[in-house]
Amino acid sequence: TAGVHPHHAADFDESSVGLITRLAAEDAVVAVGECGLDYFRNFSPRQAQLDAFRAQLQIAADTGLPVFLHQRDAHDDFVEVLEPMLPRLARAVAHCFTGEHESLHEYLAMGLWIGITGWICDERRGAHLHDIVSIIPDDRLMIETDAPYLLPRSIRPKPKTRRNEPAYLPEVLRVVAEARGQSEEHVARMTTENAIEFFGLD
């Protein structure tokens, strides 16, 4: 994917638009982003985040690529910016969803795919996801690592470092399947199919 994370939105300018647009034309690039809003850390001013988010949604609309979305502690502004653009976007995924029941229903009603990470494997912060992950329709669920972050805490034996990597995705799959009451084989098959469809993979 090609984009500017909200943490770096203060560095976003016209040259960023040109660079992302050029990258979007490359065969290897399958989505615009990760882009969105992060009011949890506010590493960039909120106005800069909003401007960069709007610009990248426009790039996604212009290129026809799906968009890879980030939202943390910015739900209302996120929806306000995103919703009017949805009719012009090919597809959109709420990356690393960690929200509650209400926001999940809202995102699904907006037509978003939902990405679940190792957050669901964290018994301290992610327990609520066990109760709502089954709400996600089979054809809208994605699983992801957020590597090098969010190492699944449920992995046994425990890795020597906290560095997450794609090799640990099966643990996210296992926990998601258990919470949904589905087999790991079923969840593996459908999330693979969803990724192929969403990103237009061969």
mmCIF file of C-alpha atoms in Angstrom:
data_model
loop_
_atom_site.group_PDB
_atom_site.id
_atom_site.type_symbol
_atom_site.label_atom_id
_atom_site.label_comp_id
_atom_site.label_asym_id
_atom_site.label_seq_id
_atom_site.Cartn_x
_atom_site.Cartn_y
_atom_site.Cartn_z
ATOM 1 C CA THR A 1 0.000 0.000 0.000
ATOM 2 C CA ALA A 2 1.116 3.591 -0.547
ATOM 3 C CA GLY A 3 0.117 6.378 1.789
ATOM 4 C CA VAL A 4 0.974 8.658 4.686
ATOM 5 C CA HIS A 5 0.032 7.525 8.199
ATOM 6 C CA PRO A 6 -1.701 10.183 10.328
ATOM 7 C CA HIS A 7 1.336 10.236 12.626
ATOM 8 C CA HIS A 8 3.235 11.802 9.706
ATOM 9 C CA ALA A 9 0.441 13.999 8.369
ATOM 10 C CA ALA A 10 2.397 17.159 9.232
ATOM 11 C CA ASP A 11 4.849 16.181 6.484
ATOM 12 C CA PHE A 12 2.099 15.684 3.882
ATOM 13 C CA ASP A 13 2.176 18.178 1.008
ATOM 14 C CA GLU A 14 1.640 18.429 -2.751
ATOM 15 C CA SER A 15 4.738 16.352 -3.408
ATOM 16 C CA SER A 16 3.168 13.604 -1.287
ATOM 17 C CA VAL A 17 0.113 13.637 -3.539
ATOM 18 C CA GLY A 18 2.303 13.265 -6.602
ATOM 19 C CA LEU A 19 4.387 10.482 -5.088
ATOM 20 C CA ILE A 20 1.417 8.431 -3.872
ATOM 21 C CA THR A 21 -0.333 8.894 -7.222
ATOM 22 C CA ARG A 22 2.754 7.679 -9.094
ATOM 23 C CA LEU A 23 3.159 4.715 -6.754
ATOM 24 C CA ALA A 24 -0.519 3.845 -7.165
ATOM 25 C CA ALA A 25 0.151 3.192 -10.846
ATOM 26 C CA GLU A 26 2.671 0.467 -9.984
ATOM 27 C CA ASP A 27 1.439 -3.131 -10.240
ATOM 28 C CA ALA A 28 2.818 -3.925 -6.778
ATOM 29 C CA VAL A 29 0.645 -1.279 -5.078
ATOM 30 C CA VAL A 30 -2.838 -2.601 -4.293
ATOM 31 C CA ALA A 31 -4.297 0.094 -2.015
ATOM 32 C CA VAL A 32 -3.962 3.684 -0.825
ATOM 33 C CA GLY A 33 -3.017 4.140 2.830
ATOM 34 C CA GLU A 34 -2.627 3.461 5.646
ATOM 35 C CA CYS A 35 -4.384 6.784 6.067
ATOM 36 C CA GLY A 36 -6.872 8.263 8.493
ATOM 37 C CA LEU A 37 -6.933 9.937 11.886
ATOM 38 C CA ASP A 38 -5.151 9.255 15.173
ATOM 39 C CA TYR A 39 -6.211 11.511 18.034
ATOM 40 C CA PHE A 40 -4.800 9.089 20.612
ATOM 41 C CA ARG A 41 -1.212 10.156 20.082
ATOM 42 C CA ASN A 42 -1.670 13.342 18.034
ATOM 43 C CA PHE A 43 1.864 13.132 16.620
ATOM 44 C CA SER A 44 0.602 15.513 13.909
ATOM 45 C CA PRO A 45 -1.839 18.400 14.408
ATOM 46 C CA ARG A 46 -5.455 17.396 13.911
ATOM 47 C CA GLN A 47 -5.996 19.787 11.013
ATOM 48 C CA ALA A 48 -2.968 18.332 9.225
ATOM 49 C CA GLN A 49 -4.391 14.842 9.782
ATOM 50 C CA LEU A 50 -7.765 15.869 8.363
ATOM 51 C CA ASP A 51 -6.176 17.484 5.310
ATOM 52 C CA ALA A 52 -3.949 14.488 4.591
ATOM 53 C CA PHE A 53 -6.839 12.079 5.077
ATOM 54 C CA ARG A 54 -9.086 13.970 2.642
ATOM 55 C CA ALA A 55 -6.303 14.175 0.065
ATOM 56 C CA GLN A 56 -5.578 10.452 0.213
ATOM 57 C CA LEU A 57 -9.251 9.529 -0.078
ATOM 58 C CA GLN A 58 -9.298 11.681 -3.216
ATOM 59 C CA ILE A 59 -6.267 9.806 -4.582
ATOM 60 C CA ALA A 60 -8.030 6.496 -3.909
ATOM 61 C CA ALA A 61 -11.133 7.775 -5.703
ATOM 62 C CA ASP A 62 -9.103 9.023 -8.665
ATOM 63 C CA THR A 63 -7.026 5.836 -9.028
ATOM 64 C CA GLY A 64 -9.800 3.340 -8.325
ATOM 65 C CA LEU A 65 -7.713 1.622 -5.643
ATOM 66 C CA PRO A 66 -9.207 0.472 -2.338
ATOM 67 C CA VAL A 67 -8.261 2.387 0.788
ATOM 68 C CA PHE A 68 -6.572 1.087 3.945
ATOM 69 C CA LEU A 69 -7.917 3.075 6.900
ATOM 70 C CA HIS A 70 -6.603 4.003 10.345
ATOM 71 C CA GLN A 71 -8.766 5.424 13.125
ATOM 72 C CA ARG A 72 -7.940 5.784 16.805
ATOM 73 C CA ASP A 73 -9.915 7.964 19.213
ATOM 74 C CA ALA A 74 -11.218 9.994 16.262
ATOM 75 C CA HIS A 75 -14.436 8.181 15.341
ATOM 76 C CA ASP A 76 -16.745 11.139 14.741
ATOM 77 C CA ASP A 77 -14.337 13.109 12.552
ATOM 78 C CA PHE A 78 -13.303 9.916 10.771
ATOM 79 C CA VAL A 79 -16.889 9.112 9.788
ATOM 80 C CA GLU A 80 -17.625 12.730 8.848
ATOM 81 C CA VAL A 81 -14.707 12.789 6.396
ATOM 82 C CA LEU A 82 -15.063 9.249 5.058
ATOM 83 C CA GLU A 83 -18.806 8.832 4.598
ATOM 84 C CA PRO A 84 -19.316 11.421 1.812
ATOM 85 C CA MET A 85 -16.431 9.847 -0.137
ATOM 86 C CA LEU A 86 -17.633 6.246 0.063
ATOM 87 C CA PRO A 87 -19.700 6.310 -3.154
ATOM 88 C CA ARG A 88 -16.501 7.219 -5.024
ATOM 89 C CA LEU A 89 -14.270 4.623 -3.377
ATOM 90 C CA ALA A 90 -13.760 1.114 -4.744
ATOM 91 C CA ARG A 91 -13.523 -0.530 -1.311
ATOM 92 C CA ALA A 92 -12.376 0.428 2.191
ATOM 93 C CA VAL A 93 -11.140 -1.544 5.199
ATOM 94 C CA ALA A 94 -11.065 -0.406 8.822
ATOM 95 C CA HIS A 95 -7.542 -1.610 9.559
ATOM 96 C CA CYS A 96 -6.775 -2.916 13.062
ATOM 97 C CA PHE A 97 -10.310 -2.540 14.375
ATOM 98 C CA THR A 98 -10.293 -2.248 18.176
ATOM 99 C CA GLY A 99 -13.610 -0.459 18.705
ATOM 100 C CA GLU A 100 -16.850 -1.358 20.411
ATOM 101 C CA HIS A 101 -20.175 -2.827 19.281
ATOM 102 C CA GLU A 102 -21.653 0.506 18.159
ATOM 103 C CA SER A 103 -18.752 1.573 15.950
ATOM 104 C CA LEU A 104 -18.520 -1.911 14.424
ATOM 105 C CA HIS A 105 -22.177 -1.775 13.406
ATOM 106 C CA GLU A 106 -21.664 1.709 11.979
ATOM 107 C CA TYR A 107 -18.649 0.661 9.923
ATOM 108 C CA LEU A 108 -20.462 -2.380 8.582
ATOM 109 C CA ALA A 109 -23.469 -0.228 7.657
ATOM 110 C CA MET A 110 -21.065 2.037 5.782
ATOM 111 C CA GLY A 111 -19.882 -0.974 3.771
ATOM 112 C CA LEU A 112 -16.404 -1.260 5.269
ATOM 113 C CA TRP A 113 -14.386 -4.433 5.547
ATOM 114 C CA ILE A 114 -13.052 -5.037 9.072
ATOM 115 C CA GLY A 115 -9.435 -5.956 9.850
ATOM 116 C CA ILE A 116 -8.771 -7.857 13.080
ATOM 117 C CA THR A 117 -5.226 -8.027 14.476
ATOM 118 C CA GLY A 118 -3.448 -9.536 17.467
ATOM 119 C CA TRP A 119 -5.356 -7.035 19.624
ATOM 120 C CA ILE A 120 -7.991 -9.779 19.952
ATOM 121 C CA CYS A 121 -5.287 -12.002 21.485
ATOM 122 C CA ASP A 122 -4.686 -9.533 24.325
ATOM 123 C CA GLU A 123 -6.688 -10.546 27.371
ATOM 124 C CA ARG A 124 -6.235 -7.076 28.892
ATOM 125 C CA ARG A 125 -7.317 -4.817 26.021
ATOM 126 C CA GLY A 126 -8.976 -7.034 23.442
ATOM 127 C CA ALA A 127 -11.426 -9.173 25.418
ATOM 128 C CA HIS A 128 -14.410 -7.157 24.150
ATOM 129 C CA LEU A 129 -13.582 -8.162 20.578
ATOM 130 C CA HIS A 130 -14.350 -11.796 21.433
ATOM 131 C CA ASP A 131 -17.963 -10.799 22.032
ATOM 132 C CA ILE A 132 -18.459 -8.835 18.797
ATOM 133 C CA VAL A 133 -16.169 -10.350 16.143
ATOM 134 C CA SER A 134 -18.949 -12.803 15.206
ATOM 135 C CA ILE A 135 -21.067 -9.838 14.046
ATOM 136 C CA ILE A 136 -18.749 -9.342 11.066
ATOM 137 C CA PRO A 137 -20.152 -11.140 7.989
ATOM 138 C CA ASP A 138 -17.898 -13.792 6.495
ATOM 139 C CA ASP A 139 -17.349 -11.730 3.352
ATOM 140 C CA ARG A 140 -16.240 -8.598 5.247
ATOM 141 C CA LEU A 141 -13.686 -10.098 7.655
ATOM 142 C CA MET A 142 -9.942 -9.709 7.258
ATOM 143 C CA ILE A 143 -7.131 -10.778 9.586
ATOM 144 C CA GLU A 144 -3.800 -9.007 9.811
ATOM 145 C CA THR A 145 -0.706 -8.696 11.950
ATOM 146 C CA ASP A 146 0.065 -4.952 12.206
ATOM 147 C CA ALA A 147 3.675 -6.153 12.296
ATOM 148 C CA PRO A 148 6.031 -5.248 13.834
ATOM 149 C CA TYR A 149 3.445 -4.251 16.465
ATOM 150 C CA LEU A 150 0.721 -6.130 18.365
ATOM 151 C CA LEU A 151 2.442 -9.443 18.911
ATOM 152 C CA PRO A 152 -0.370 -11.861 19.876
ATOM 153 C CA ARG A 153 -0.022 -12.268 23.657
ATOM 154 C CA SER A 154 -1.641 -15.709 23.493
ATOM 155 C CA ILE A 155 1.213 -17.305 21.517
ATOM 156 C CA ARG A 156 2.775 -20.277 23.286
ATOM 157 C CA PRO A 157 5.651 -20.736 23.653
ATOM 158 C CA LYS A 158 6.164 -17.007 24.055
ATOM 159 C CA PRO A 159 8.557 -15.558 21.412
ATOM 160 C CA LYS A 160 11.900 -14.219 22.610
ATOM 161 C CA THR A 161 11.128 -10.677 21.418
ATOM 162 C CA ARG A 162 7.968 -8.568 21.189
ATOM 163 C CA ARG A 163 8.545 -7.981 17.474
ATOM 164 C CA ASN A 164 5.491 -9.171 15.557
ATOM 165 C CA GLU A 165 5.787 -10.694 12.093
ATOM 166 C CA PRO A 166 3.536 -12.329 9.476
ATOM 167 C CA ALA A 167 4.529 -15.800 10.699
ATOM 168 C CA TYR A 168 2.332 -15.191 13.756
ATOM 169 C CA LEU A 169 -0.851 -14.578 11.742
ATOM 170 C CA PRO A 170 -2.089 -18.148 12.384
ATOM 171 C CA GLU A 171 -2.448 -17.241 16.069
ATOM 172 C CA VAL A 172 -4.756 -14.341 15.166
ATOM 173 C CA LEU A 173 -6.649 -16.783 12.940
ATOM 174 C CA ARG A 174 -6.970 -19.308 15.763
ATOM 175 C CA VAL A 175 -8.373 -16.797 18.250
ATOM 176 C CA VAL A 176 -10.735 -15.224 15.695
ATOM 177 C CA ALA A 177 -12.061 -18.635 14.653
ATOM 178 C CA GLU A 178 -12.625 -19.642 18.267
ATOM 179 C CA ALA A 179 -14.457 -16.385 19.053
ATOM 180 C CA ARG A 180 -16.655 -16.767 15.957
ATOM 181 C CA GLY A 181 -17.424 -20.433 16.611
ATOM 182 C CA GLN A 182 -15.990 -21.398 13.218
ATOM 183 C CA SER A 183 -13.220 -23.739 12.144
ATOM 184 C CA GLU A 184 -9.772 -22.379 11.495
ATOM 185 C CA GLU A 185 -9.968 -23.852 7.996
ATOM 186 C CA HIS A 186 -13.147 -21.927 7.244
ATOM 187 C CA VAL A 187 -11.797 -18.617 8.542
ATOM 188 C CA ALA A 188 -8.493 -19.131 6.705
ATOM 189 C CA ARG A 189 -10.283 -19.826 3.428
ATOM 190 C CA MET A 190 -12.751 -16.949 3.625
ATOM 191 C CA THR A 191 -10.232 -14.330 4.794
ATOM 192 C CA THR A 192 -7.875 -15.360 1.998
ATOM 193 C CA GLU A 193 -10.710 -15.011 -0.508
ATOM 194 C CA ASN A 194 -11.625 -11.637 0.981
ATOM 195 C CA ALA A 195 -8.057 -10.366 0.690
ATOM 196 C CA ILE A 196 -7.848 -11.500 -2.938
ATOM 197 C CA GLU A 197 -11.121 -9.734 -3.740
ATOM 198 C CA PHE A 198 -10.440 -6.580 -1.726
ATOM 199 C CA PHE A 199 -6.918 -5.957 -3.033
ATOM 200 C CA GLY A 200 -7.557 -7.340 -6.522
ATOM 201 C CA LEU A 201 -4.795 -9.942 -6.156
ATOM 202 C CA ASP A 202 -4.037 -12.589 -8.771
#
